[in-house]
Structures are given as structure tokens and as C-alpha cells.
XYZ file of C-alpha atoms in Angstrom:
617
model
C 0.775 -15.629 -25.838
C 4.221 -16.107 -25.128
C 4.997 -13.286 -25.337
C 6.782 -15.265 -23.530
C 3.914 -14.363 -24.725
C 5.708 -14.177 -26.960
C 3.574 -14.999 -28.119
C 6.999 -17.650 -27.258
C 8.028 -19.597 -30.410
C 10.545 -22.762 -31.018
C 7.864 -21.529 -28.774
C 6.753 -18.501 -27.086
C 6.160 -17.412 -25.752
C 4.621 -17.418 -27.520
C 5.653 -14.479 -25.837
C 7.584 -13.467 -22.782
C 8.719 -15.598 -19.897
C 8.176 -15.121 -16.182
C 9.813 -16.723 -13.195
C 9.360 -20.490 -12.808
C 8.347 -21.925 -9.446
C 10.485 -25.036 -9.472
C 10.723 -26.821 -6.127
C 14.157 -26.559 -4.600
C 16.131 -29.759 -4.409
C 13.754 -31.895 -6.525
C 15.340 -34.120 -9.122
C 13.814 -35.157 -12.433
C 10.357 -36.625 -11.921
C 8.776 -39.588 -13.633
C 7.721 -39.295 -17.246
C 4.533 -40.628 -18.748
C 3.856 -44.236 -17.837
C 2.160 -46.680 -20.131
C -1.282 -47.820 -19.016
C -1.323 -51.226 -17.352
C -4.255 -52.265 -19.444
C -5.815 -50.711 -22.481
C -9.458 -51.235 -23.277
C -10.522 -51.463 -26.911
C -11.548 -47.989 -28.095
C -15.250 -47.366 -28.539
C -16.691 -47.249 -32.010
C -15.907 -44.070 -33.903
C -18.977 -41.958 -34.606
C -19.876 -41.659 -38.264
C -21.639 -38.919 -40.123
C -24.934 -40.664 -39.446
C -24.294 -41.140 -35.753
C -26.159 -39.082 -33.248
C -24.985 -37.977 -29.846
C -26.461 -39.757 -26.842
C -28.986 -37.681 -25.000
C -27.199 -36.333 -21.905
C -28.922 -35.321 -18.724
C -30.132 -31.740 -18.768
C -27.223 -29.526 -17.670
C -27.755 -26.984 -14.948
C -28.553 -23.514 -16.249
C -25.446 -21.326 -16.272
C -25.390 -18.464 -13.827
C -25.704 -14.982 -15.333
C -22.444 -13.064 -15.633
C -21.509 -11.696 -12.255
C -24.235 -13.590 -10.415
C -23.427 -15.711 -7.422
C -23.519 -19.434 -7.892
C -23.387 -22.297 -5.406
C -19.938 -23.127 -4.163
C -18.317 -26.137 -5.768
C -18.561 -29.310 -3.777
C -15.421 -30.100 -1.872
C -13.171 -32.598 -3.556
C -12.851 -35.962 -1.831
C -9.890 -36.325 0.475
C -6.737 -37.270 -1.411
C -3.578 -39.067 -0.524
C -0.255 -37.276 -0.496
C 0.111 -38.159 -4.176
C -3.343 -36.953 -5.206
C -4.924 -40.443 -5.424
C -8.603 -40.567 -4.428
C -9.594 -41.833 -0.987
C -13.041 -42.975 -2.125
C -14.467 -44.514 -5.330
C -15.872 -42.307 -8.053
C -19.100 -42.771 -10.031
C -18.749 -45.205 -12.906
C -17.697 -43.585 -16.173
C -15.774 -40.694 -14.627
C -12.042 -40.267 -14.449
C -9.928 -40.441 -11.309
C -9.243 -37.292 -9.251
C -5.611 -36.251 -9.099
C -3.424 -33.332 -8.131
C -0.206 -31.749 -9.320
C 2.015 -29.246 -7.599
C -0.041 -26.339 -8.941
C -3.568 -27.674 -9.475
C -6.325 -30.118 -8.597
C -8.403 -32.011 -11.162
C -11.875 -33.236 -10.234
C -13.743 -35.510 -12.709
C -17.203 -34.395 -13.792
C -19.761 -35.638 -16.331
C -19.989 -33.720 -19.603
C -23.480 -32.635 -18.597
C -21.824 -30.455 -15.913
C -20.141 -28.308 -18.571
C -22.380 -25.242 -19.084
C -23.523 -25.005 -22.675
C -21.709 -28.182 -23.754
C -24.606 -29.423 -25.899
C -25.205 -25.975 -27.433
C -21.640 -25.285 -28.572
C -20.903 -25.541 -32.300
C -18.879 -28.742 -32.238
C -18.022 -28.461 -35.923
C -16.049 -25.268 -35.227
C -13.984 -27.081 -32.606
C -13.158 -30.024 -34.886
C -11.006 -27.896 -37.180
C -8.982 -26.574 -34.222
C -8.647 -30.127 -32.852
C -7.188 -31.271 -36.153
C -4.632 -28.454 -35.886
C -3.556 -29.834 -32.490
C -3.207 -33.232 -34.132
C -0.489 -31.837 -36.398
C 1.690 -31.736 -33.274
C 0.177 -34.562 -31.188
C -0.673 -37.082 -33.898
C 2.572 -39.070 -33.615
C 2.420 -39.485 -29.838
C 1.023 -42.565 -28.049
C -2.751 -42.525 -27.530
C -3.052 -39.439 -29.727
C -2.143 -41.243 -32.928
C -5.314 -43.297 -32.784
C -7.435 -40.404 -31.513
C -6.316 -38.098 -34.314
C -6.923 -40.788 -36.921
C -10.447 -41.279 -35.568
C -11.108 -37.520 -35.600
C -10.088 -37.437 -39.233
C -12.897 -39.857 -40.091
C -15.688 -37.760 -38.559
C -17.821 -35.683 -40.912
C -16.992 -32.010 -40.366
C -20.704 -31.074 -40.338
C -21.813 -33.726 -37.836
C -22.205 -31.786 -34.564
C -23.708 -34.776 -32.769
C -20.995 -37.162 -33.924
C -18.240 -34.731 -32.953
C -19.678 -34.293 -29.451
C -20.076 -38.056 -29.093
C -16.417 -38.491 -30.084
C -15.236 -36.305 -27.203
C -17.715 -37.813 -24.720
C -16.671 -41.386 -25.567
C -12.915 -40.838 -25.889
C -12.188 -38.286 -23.141
C -12.757 -37.696 -19.423
C -13.728 -34.166 -18.343
C -11.969 -32.664 -15.308
C -12.891 -29.492 -13.468
C -9.674 -27.492 -13.148
C -9.214 -26.184 -9.621
C -6.682 -23.987 -7.901
C -4.709 -25.543 -5.038
C -7.259 -24.096 -2.589
C -10.035 -26.005 -4.474
C -11.584 -22.822 -5.914
C -12.530 -23.184 -9.566
C -12.568 -19.617 -10.895
C -9.808 -17.574 -12.473
C -9.065 -14.823 -14.990
C -9.641 -15.117 -18.748
C -8.019 -12.441 -20.904
C -7.559 -12.029 -24.655
C -4.850 -11.430 -27.224
C -4.627 -10.913 -30.971
C -2.295 -10.547 -33.960
C -1.367 -6.857 -34.476
C -0.330 -4.991 -37.634
C 2.760 -2.758 -37.649
C 4.163 -0.351 -40.247
C 7.728 -1.038 -41.314
C 10.527 -1.094 -43.853
C 13.321 -3.421 -44.893
C 15.869 -0.673 -44.269
C 16.478 1.673 -41.371
C 15.656 5.365 -41.716
C 14.630 8.245 -39.493
C 11.043 7.081 -39.986
C 11.777 3.407 -39.205
C 14.431 3.316 -36.448
C 13.345 0.249 -34.409
C 14.614 -3.238 -35.382
C 12.587 -6.448 -35.305
C 15.359 -8.896 -34.463
C 15.700 -12.507 -35.479
C 17.255 -14.981 -33.035
C 20.877 -13.929 -32.293
C 23.665 -16.331 -33.190
C 25.202 -16.026 -29.704
C 22.006 -16.918 -27.825
C 22.715 -20.306 -26.187
C 20.882 -22.680 -23.814
C 21.956 -24.195 -20.504
C 19.853 -26.819 -18.717
C 18.906 -25.948 -15.148
C 20.340 -29.242 -13.878
C 23.670 -28.477 -15.529
C 23.755 -24.971 -14.080
C 23.073 -26.382 -10.604
C 25.971 -28.861 -10.856
C 28.617 -26.328 -9.894
C 30.063 -22.880 -10.418
C 32.969 -24.181 -12.522
C 32.361 -26.870 -15.132
C 33.660 -28.469 -18.312
C 31.141 -27.902 -21.103
C 30.916 -28.184 -24.864
C 28.632 -26.457 -27.337
C 26.233 -28.787 -29.127
C 23.851 -27.006 -31.514
C 23.296 -23.928 -29.271
C 23.136 -26.112 -26.160
C 25.926 -26.200 -23.577
C 26.304 -29.761 -22.298
C 28.669 -31.441 -19.784
C 31.936 -32.746 -21.222
C 34.950 -34.656 -19.961
C 38.018 -32.488 -19.322
C 40.214 -32.361 -22.379
C 37.652 -34.005 -24.684
C 37.073 -32.522 -28.171
C 35.307 -29.192 -27.978
C 35.337 -29.098 -24.158
C 36.184 -25.919 -22.289
C 36.097 -25.016 -18.637
C 33.684 -22.236 -17.725
C 32.561 -20.311 -14.685
C 28.763 -20.493 -14.542
C 26.910 -17.500 -13.104
C 23.172 -17.127 -13.727
C 22.911 -13.924 -11.734
C 19.735 -14.848 -9.860
C 17.638 -15.538 -12.984
C 15.455 -18.625 -13.278
C 15.104 -21.077 -16.197
C 12.149 -21.195 -18.571
C 9.124 -22.963 -17.106
C 8.574 -25.100 -20.227
C 12.047 -26.408 -21.012
C 13.912 -25.713 -17.727
C 16.714 -23.959 -19.625
C 18.528 -20.676 -19.154
C 19.103 -18.323 -22.094
C 22.819 -17.517 -21.889
C 25.898 -16.276 -23.752
C 29.614 -16.912 -23.466
C 31.756 -14.063 -22.170
C 35.363 -15.244 -22.279
C 35.515 -18.166 -19.876
C 32.168 -17.303 -18.241
C 28.604 -18.434 -18.927
C 26.298 -15.519 -18.107
C 22.636 -14.599 -18.760
C 21.857 -13.221 -22.186
C 21.608 -9.463 -22.620
C 18.636 -7.600 -21.105
C 16.406 -5.349 -23.220
C 18.431 -2.326 -22.184
C 21.687 -4.026 -23.234
C 20.175 -5.170 -26.529
C 19.069 -1.664 -27.423
C 22.596 -0.315 -26.867
C 24.462 -2.717 -29.132
C 24.570 -4.244 -32.582
C 23.505 -7.874 -32.211
C 24.779 -10.763 -34.286
C 21.228 -11.254 -35.517
C 19.237 -10.711 -38.667
C 16.955 -7.684 -38.637
C 13.713 -8.897 -40.170
C 12.320 -5.383 -40.562
C 12.539 -1.871 -39.124
C 9.337 -0.364 -37.667
C 8.208 3.149 -36.888
C 6.779 2.749 -33.396
C 8.641 1.444 -30.342
C 5.455 0.798 -28.405
C 3.843 -1.076 -31.291
C 6.980 -3.244 -31.394
C 6.682 -3.863 -27.654
C 3.036 -4.789 -28.176
C 4.152 -7.237 -30.878
C 6.552 -8.819 -28.381
C 3.786 -9.117 -25.798
C 1.291 -10.622 -28.248
C 3.944 -12.971 -29.604
C 3.200 -12.711 -33.331
C 1.990 -10.220 -35.893
C 2.253 -8.712 -39.354
C 4.414 -5.877 -40.658
C 3.163 -3.865 -43.627
C 6.172 -2.563 -45.538
C 6.340 0.773 -47.341
C 6.585 -1.218 -50.586
C 3.144 -2.736 -49.950
C 4.502 -6.174 -49.062
C 3.416 -7.786 -45.785
C 5.760 -9.775 -43.566
C 4.452 -12.171 -40.959
C 6.510 -12.913 -37.874
C 6.159 -15.455 -35.088
C 7.945 -15.921 -31.787
C 11.480 -17.184 -32.279
C 13.033 -17.016 -28.811
C 13.274 -14.883 -25.693
C 16.262 -13.447 -23.853
C 15.537 -15.337 -20.607
C 14.850 -12.294 -18.450
C 11.589 -12.060 -16.482
C 8.592 -10.331 -18.015
C 8.260 -7.152 -15.925
C 6.006 -4.671 -17.731
C 5.933 -1.299 -16.039
C 3.574 1.176 -17.645
C 2.225 4.294 -15.999
C -0.430 6.813 -16.967
C 2.284 8.724 -18.863
C 2.736 5.866 -21.311
C 0.774 5.470 -24.497
C -2.543 3.744 -24.891
C -0.810 1.331 -27.280
C 1.567 -0.145 -24.726
C -0.966 0.102 -21.900
C -3.590 -1.786 -23.853
C -1.008 -4.363 -24.951
C -0.092 -5.095 -21.359
C -3.707 -5.278 -20.265
C -4.657 -7.673 -23.059
C -2.284 -10.181 -21.473
C -3.996 -9.820 -18.094
C -1.514 -7.574 -16.285
C -2.038 -4.482 -14.208
C -0.250 -1.274 -15.105
C 2.637 -0.661 -12.738
C 4.071 2.573 -11.432
C 6.839 2.832 -13.992
C 9.585 1.850 -11.568
C 11.216 -1.276 -10.302
C 9.304 -0.903 -7.062
C 6.065 -1.563 -8.913
C 7.172 -4.931 -10.248
C 5.206 -7.132 -7.871
C 1.890 -5.385 -8.446
C 2.453 -5.339 -12.191
C 2.520 -9.108 -12.318
C -0.891 -9.655 -10.765
C -3.836 -10.487 -13.041
C -6.248 -7.606 -13.429
C -9.506 -8.172 -11.581
C -11.063 -4.880 -12.676
C -13.626 -4.618 -15.509
C -12.729 -4.507 -19.139
C -9.812 -2.436 -20.385
C -10.198 0.425 -22.822
C -9.816 -0.513 -26.487
C -6.399 -0.165 -28.038
C -5.655 2.735 -30.374
C -4.883 1.134 -33.684
C -1.917 2.550 -35.574
C -2.964 2.698 -39.228
C -3.308 5.295 -42.030
C -6.946 6.060 -41.172
C -6.013 7.012 -37.606
C -3.114 9.064 -38.961
C -5.476 10.996 -41.246
C -7.841 11.692 -38.334
C -4.938 13.051 -36.322
C -3.869 15.202 -39.252
C -7.392 16.570 -39.667
C -7.678 17.388 -35.976
C -4.411 19.279 -36.247
C -5.740 21.333 -39.166
C -3.336 20.022 -41.809
C -5.246 20.005 -45.067
C -2.988 17.525 -46.812
C -3.776 14.805 -44.302
C -0.126 13.886 -43.829
C 0.519 12.869 -40.232
C 3.290 14.594 -38.365
C 6.141 12.502 -37.080
C 8.474 13.397 -34.248
C 12.023 14.222 -35.176
C 14.316 11.197 -34.995
C 18.096 10.821 -35.048
C 19.694 10.381 -38.439
C 20.304 6.745 -39.370
C 23.765 5.400 -38.828
C 25.551 2.463 -40.401
C 26.425 1.108 -36.977
C 26.086 2.319 -33.426
C 28.881 1.865 -30.883
C 28.227 -0.166 -27.783
C 27.483 2.178 -24.915
C 29.200 1.662 -21.608
C 27.036 1.204 -18.513
C 28.156 4.567 -17.158
C 27.008 6.315 -20.328
C 23.477 4.963 -20.172
C 20.755 5.802 -17.719
C 19.584 2.950 -15.527
C 16.451 1.164 -16.802
C 14.347 2.303 -13.870
C 15.323 5.962 -14.346
C 14.510 6.178 -18.078
C 10.890 7.293 -18.446
C 8.919 5.933 -21.361
C 8.311 8.666 -23.927
C 4.663 9.611 -24.545
C 3.233 8.731 -27.936
C 3.258 11.963 -29.999
C 0.178 11.010 -32.021
C -1.833 10.310 -28.875
C -0.625 13.604 -27.410
C -1.739 15.336 -30.593
C -5.250 13.887 -30.305
C -5.522 15.037 -26.696
C -4.257 18.495 -27.587
C -6.629 18.848 -30.526
C -9.667 17.661 -28.575
C -8.748 20.103 -25.830
C -8.642 23.023 -28.260
C -4.872 23.414 -27.993
C -2.417 23.803 -30.826
C -0.109 20.868 -31.389
C 3.023 21.211 -29.325
C 5.341 19.723 -31.944
C 6.213 20.772 -35.502
C 5.399 18.569 -38.429
C 8.284 16.543 -39.769
C 8.345 15.231 -43.301
C 8.773 11.467 -43.298
C 11.885 10.109 -44.904
C 11.264 8.853 -48.445
C 11.257 5.136 -48.994
C 14.601 3.766 -50.064
C 14.997 1.692 -53.221
C 15.340 -1.423 -51.064
C 11.752 -0.960 -49.915
C 10.546 -1.592 -53.435
C 12.391 -4.877 -53.723
C 10.804 -7.807 -51.829
C 13.958 -9.824 -52.455
C 16.223 -7.329 -50.696
C 18.080 -9.015 -47.819
C 17.373 -7.845 -44.283
C 20.096 -5.998 -42.423
C 22.362 -7.826 -40.031
C 23.381 -6.647 -36.594
C 21.620 -3.303 -36.672
C 21.398 -1.296 -33.482
C 18.208 0.678 -33.191
C 17.054 3.770 -31.386
C 16.680 3.337 -27.622
C 13.061 3.104 -26.468
C 13.331 3.679 -22.716
C 10.995 0.723 -22.062
C 12.151 -0.649 -18.682
C 10.965 -4.266 -19.097
C 14.179 -6.376 -19.209
C 12.585 -9.186 -21.253
C 12.907 -9.172 -25.024
C 11.421 -11.383 -27.752
C 13.141 -12.373 -30.994
C 11.100 -13.354 -34.040
C 11.208 -15.522 -37.146
C 9.534 -15.091 -40.512
C 6.614 -17.385 -41.324
C 4.456 -17.583 -44.467
C 1.517 -15.211 -44.617
C -1.938 -16.457 -45.472
C -5.504 -16.850 -44.194
C -4.467 -19.272 -41.453
C -3.739 -17.991 -37.950
C -0.233 -17.336 -36.620
C 1.846 -20.141 -35.149
C 1.469 -20.629 -31.406
C 3.761 -22.327 -28.902
C 2.521 -25.750 -30.030
C 3.867 -24.983 -33.503
C 0.476 -25.115 -35.236
C -1.682 -22.277 -36.607
C -4.014 -20.688 -34.073
C -7.762 -20.564 -34.685
C -9.579 -17.359 -33.763
C -12.176 -18.095 -31.104
C -10.961 -21.672 -30.550
C -7.315 -21.331 -29.455
C -6.124 -20.286 -26.010
C -2.766 -19.605 -24.394
C -2.265 -21.441 -21.098
C 0.225 -22.333 -18.402
C 1.709 -25.569 -19.825
C 2.336 -26.971 -16.352
C -1.387 -27.177 -15.587
C -2.849 -27.401 -19.108
C -0.978 -29.664 -21.550
C -0.394 -28.029 -24.919
C -2.642 -29.299 -27.686
C -5.296 -30.679 -25.341
C -9.031 -29.777 -25.427
C -10.245 -27.328 -22.761
C -13.850 -26.277 -22.256
C -14.045 -22.615 -21.199
C -16.955 -20.745 -19.619
C -16.479 -16.994 -19.278
C -17.939 -13.581 -20.113
C -18.139 -12.136 -23.624
C -16.393 -8.749 -23.957
C -18.476 -7.661 -26.964
C -20.839 -4.664 -26.568
C -23.753 -7.102 -26.241
C -22.208 -8.715 -23.183
C -23.105 -12.324 -22.686
C -21.334 -15.594 -21.993
C -18.836 -17.703 -23.877
C -19.221 -21.466 -23.400
C -17.098 -23.332 -25.908
C -14.619 -26.113 -26.481
C -11.178 -24.632 -27.120
C -7.630 -25.939 -27.504
C -4.473 -25.117 -25.563
C -2.163 -24.206 -28.431
C -0.117 -21.315 -27.052
C 1.614 -19.930 -23.976
C 2.410 -16.455 -22.674
C 4.605 -14.777 -20.082
C 1.568 -13.484 -18.192
C -0.328 -16.763 -18.309
C 0.475 -18.411 -14.995
C -1.856 -20.463 -12.854
C -4.504 -23.149 -13.080
C -7.738 -21.435 -14.094
C -5.967 -18.961 -16.364
C -6.209 -18.592 -20.129
C -5.690 -16.063 -22.896
C -8.356 -16.172 -25.593
C -7.077 -15.664 -29.166
C -9.343 -13.261 -31.052
C -7.600 -13.207 -34.434
C -5.996 -10.464 -36.528
C -6.564 -6.740 -36.873
C -8.219 -3.782 -35.146
C -11.525 -5.486 -34.301
C -9.727 -8.438 -32.721
C -7.442 -6.017 -30.877
C -10.404 -4.103 -29.492
C -12.085 -7.260 -28.199
C -8.822 -8.543 -26.740
C -8.250 -5.254 -24.912
C -11.773 -5.368 -23.483
C -11.540 -8.943 -22.249
C -10.845 -9.312 -18.554
C -13.398 -11.813 -17.291
C -13.908 -14.330 -14.526
C -14.061 -17.833 -15.912
C -13.937 -21.581 -15.302
C -12.100 -24.286 -17.232
C -12.447 -28.046 -17.745
C -9.570 -30.126 -19.101
C -10.381 -33.072 -21.378
C -7.923 -35.969 -21.026
C -7.932 -39.057 -23.257
C -9.421 -42.036 -21.428
C -6.416 -44.205 -22.309
C -3.896 -41.667 -21.045
C -2.212 -42.379 -17.730
C 0.712 -40.458 -16.262
C 2.553 -40.401 -12.957
C 0.481 -37.393 -11.915
C -2.728 -39.392 -12.418
C -1.730 -42.755 -10.980
C 0.501 -42.378 -7.950
C 2.675 -40.125 -5.853
C 6.032 -39.263 -7.340
C 8.971 -39.774 -5.015
C 12.391 -38.278 -5.242
C 14.959 -40.582 -6.791
C 17.598 -40.321 -4.110
C 17.127 -41.399 -0.497
C 13.473 -42.322 -0.547
C 12.422 -38.809 0.402
C 8.847 -37.713 1.069
C 6.292 -37.980 -1.679
C 6.059 -34.930 -3.898
C 3.519 -34.022 -6.539
C 4.401 -33.904 -10.200
C 4.829 -30.462 -11.705
C 3.319 -31.328 -15.082
C -0.028 -32.954 -15.815
C 1.637 -34.570 -18.827
C 5.457 -34.431 -18.902
C 6.754 -33.480 -22.333
C 10.340 -32.803 -23.457
C 9.203 -29.800 -25.507
C 6.380 -28.272 -23.508
C 6.680 -29.261 -19.832
C 9.904 -30.732 -18.483
C 9.768 -32.332 -15.039
C 12.608 -31.521 -12.626
């Protein structure tokens, strides 16, 4: 749910990154401003406190039923400031470049008083691991730590007294969007490459560098020096300085940090390798594991985190490390496997036509009903396939694979097919199921899997370095690199850098929903007993497909059941952002003007500017 997402991180990406919509010619915008006055905080609820009785909320509309149109927001100035006073106790309306925020009472949140507040408190405390040292949040997080974890009324009162609720609206003032789901998948792998495990899970390459968008825009030829993976301006002839030609090739910087992912090629700064380039060469990167399924690996990159069960029985857990800086352009057709198709749909994307021409349609959120559940790749499924094929020993057949090599030479562009012309290979196990159910004999011979190597039995065995894997033919140019994280009962790390909580964490667009902040979500429930989901959640992740105001990716947890629910989730929903009452930023208080010649007022890009999660430019 970084990719971008992944999930991008560090940070996706969680997961994979799409094109940023930065306004041309705008310079750096104002950062958070300190409030002019700060009122003493209200008393912190205790375990014995009870929530004030709110007005009866309006009954939520049934899923799919029409509901009255939202009242039009009051006219705003060119900076989003309100043109008329608001009811006492509510926040102030404001706008950013991508969204409008209309204050509402908590009683307007459907199901607010019925939600299990105690479940949300644990996720809030996770956000505090990242936010707790920041102004305003330090005191809020300390107060949250003093609330009894079982006191639903006190927890609700805490949010009602310390936060303002804002209806999140698209620029056209509509308040509905798409809510999708994602999960943490399980892959099968090995510490060493073999014919059974030919696909590498790469760590972050040593030659992956960063270039700020402002630096890239300063000229085609510049003096730069390398400072901890970051290329920064330098005086000619100063220590470490070199003169480079800068050519970003039409790519755009990351939307969170406004940086390009680049490499040095002689005296040139160029974009980092695309997926197709990466698959043709041995990277200067640690290989964390080798896996048996290219599409499962692609799904892992889309989800942004996951687990790898090794042949030795050990389990590795990986999280988003970085991304190659290329746009997320999934292109799956009906010829591709259910695994990759379901992975793409869980992030809210339509299946494209398998060619570059289908790129624009592939990036649109799916408005159709729920997607089919993903086919889970595990031993039980393999045994079912084997039984359907009539093999008494229950050993699944594997397609023949090239023999492992110590190193693969770098292919020249002329020797490789273009990304758009390489069709994605169908999943042989899925084809076998279809053939068996259709009464046909399997069209491929059984292949004995390669035996596990001695390294598989040793958890301490070092991972390979610089391995080049088998080409996958996946045309998406984006690529996610991972890092190892400790395994355990807690959720995977999201873009905020804190463990995700199943059912309480969401991936968002960090420009319109600040990471770590509370967000109340109202949407449909993708379970067989379809209903509604009205709950307080926390923006703790991002994703390449998560772009827009009323747009979120619901984290369902780990494993096949979570994967099935994530694949089914494609619902219309509404969102309300909760902002601390003491928080004031340029986006909330006044128009932001360019810092040069007194140009026209422009809206801030970020609700809350942040050097890690939403950089203003």
C-alpha cells in the first residue's frame, strides 16, 4: 500500500509510485505555522469518565441506496478561507490543491457512537510511535496513553474533545470515492537460486540514488556531490564535487518526497533501471530470497509487504525498502493469471489490455462490483491440482525452468524483446485446474522439483548478492525493493514506519490525508454477509494506486482469508479526517503565495507539510 504500494517503505510504497501532479513553476510552499494562541487542553478522560450524549446521528443509508446530496460548502476565498462564520465548536473550512475539507459535528459520522473505540485506541498508539515527538502530537499521545484501554466512552470523548472532524470532499465538492483492500501475502522461497526458485527478491541496490526535484529543475548541467545516497548541489572544484549532465527522461519525482530515483552513468544522472532492465542484469543488491512464482512476487510488490516461507521451514518477513522511480503501470489481460489479476484489483485498478496503449485505462479505479477472490498459492492448493491431474502421489507438477547459473550476462537492448511485446506467461497451475475441470489431460509433463540445497537448512546462510533472475515478461516498468523486518504477531510496517493493524489501518494519498492521522471511514463490507463498515481508522500506509481525496485501501491482515476479502473489496465510501484542535497550518489559515514576484495565490498541496511524508514544492 505502496506498493508504491509498495506497500512503499523508508516508505512505500508502501508499494509502487505513480505520477505526481506537481504544479508547474511553483516554488516551495509554507510549512506548518505555529498557532497564534493555544487554549489550555480540555481535561483528559479517565477510566471512569463517560462520553457526552451526542445528538442522535442520522441513520446510514443502505449500501447502494441513494442518499440526499451533501449540502454545498460555503463560498471560499482563493486560499480556501471561509466566507461566513461556522457554528461554534466546529473547525474552519479549508481547501488544498486536491481536496476540500468541510467541518461537521461528530454526530454526522454514521455509526460513530457504535464503533468499538477500544479497538481504535491500539492503532492510534501505533501512530503515536511516529507522531509522538511532533508539536501538538506529543501532548495528545501522552494523553491517549493515560486512557483505560477498555473505556469506550472515554476514548470517544478523547477524540471528540481533542479533534475537529472534517468531511473529505473532492475538488468538485462530491464526497464519495473508492475504498479497496490489501493484505500481507505468503510466498514460497529459498535462500539459494535453483530451477524451482528462479526469481529474486531484491534488497535496495547500492547504486540507487536520490535527486531532489528542485535540483533537477535547476539545469541540465550541474555540479553535484553524493551525500549519503543523495545528490546535492556543490561548488565547482569543492571536495567530492563533479559536474554531471542531468536527464530525467520525462519521469516525475515521488509524490511524498519530491525526489527522483536515479543512478550515475559516467558523467550523466539518469533514471534508475526499469523492471525490464533489472530483470536482465545482476544488480549490486542483496537478494533476500529466491521465490518460485513470478506473479506471486509481483503481487508482493503491489501489496508492499509479505512473508516468504523457506524450504527449510523458516519464515522471512519483508517490508517495502524502496522503488525504482518508474510509474506504476500494471497491464494484465485475461491471459494472465488469477494471482496477478487479483493483486492488481486489490489495489483498486482495472485490468488493462496488456499493451502500452492500455495504460490510461489501467490506472482508473475500478467502479465495478467486487473482484473474484485470489487463488492462494500454498501446499493445499498444490495437492488439489495434483489430485485433479490424477497423480496419486500428490506432488504438484512444475514447469520446466532454465538451469541456474552463477551469473547472467547483461543483455543488450537489441537482444531483448520490448516490454510491450513480451506477453505475460499463463500460470501453469491455473491452466492445469482449467484443463482438469474441463475433462482434458494436462498439457504439460510433470517436472520433479529441484532438491533443497544445504543452504536452505541453515537459517544463518547469507543471502546471495547481485543475482540475476529469470525474466518474467511482466510489462510494468515499476519495481519494488524490500528489506527484512522481524516476524511476529504484529502487522507489517507501513509507510509511516509503524506496524499496521488489521481492520484499523488504511493506505491513503499523503497529500490529502496526513500519515498517522485518524480517519473515520464509512463503506461497504465485502464479506459474504454484506453490510456496512463504519469505523475509526488510521492513515498509516500509502500505495501507488491510492491517489485522490476520498480514496483508501483497507488493510485486512495476513493470509488467504485476508487476501480473499481484499480481492472482493471494491466499494463506494466516504471519509472524515480528524485534525487536532490545536493544529494550524498554512492550508488551514490563509492562502499560500509564491515566494517570488508576489504571484497569484495558490493552494497548498499538503494538508500538513512534512519532510518525510508530504513535501511542499
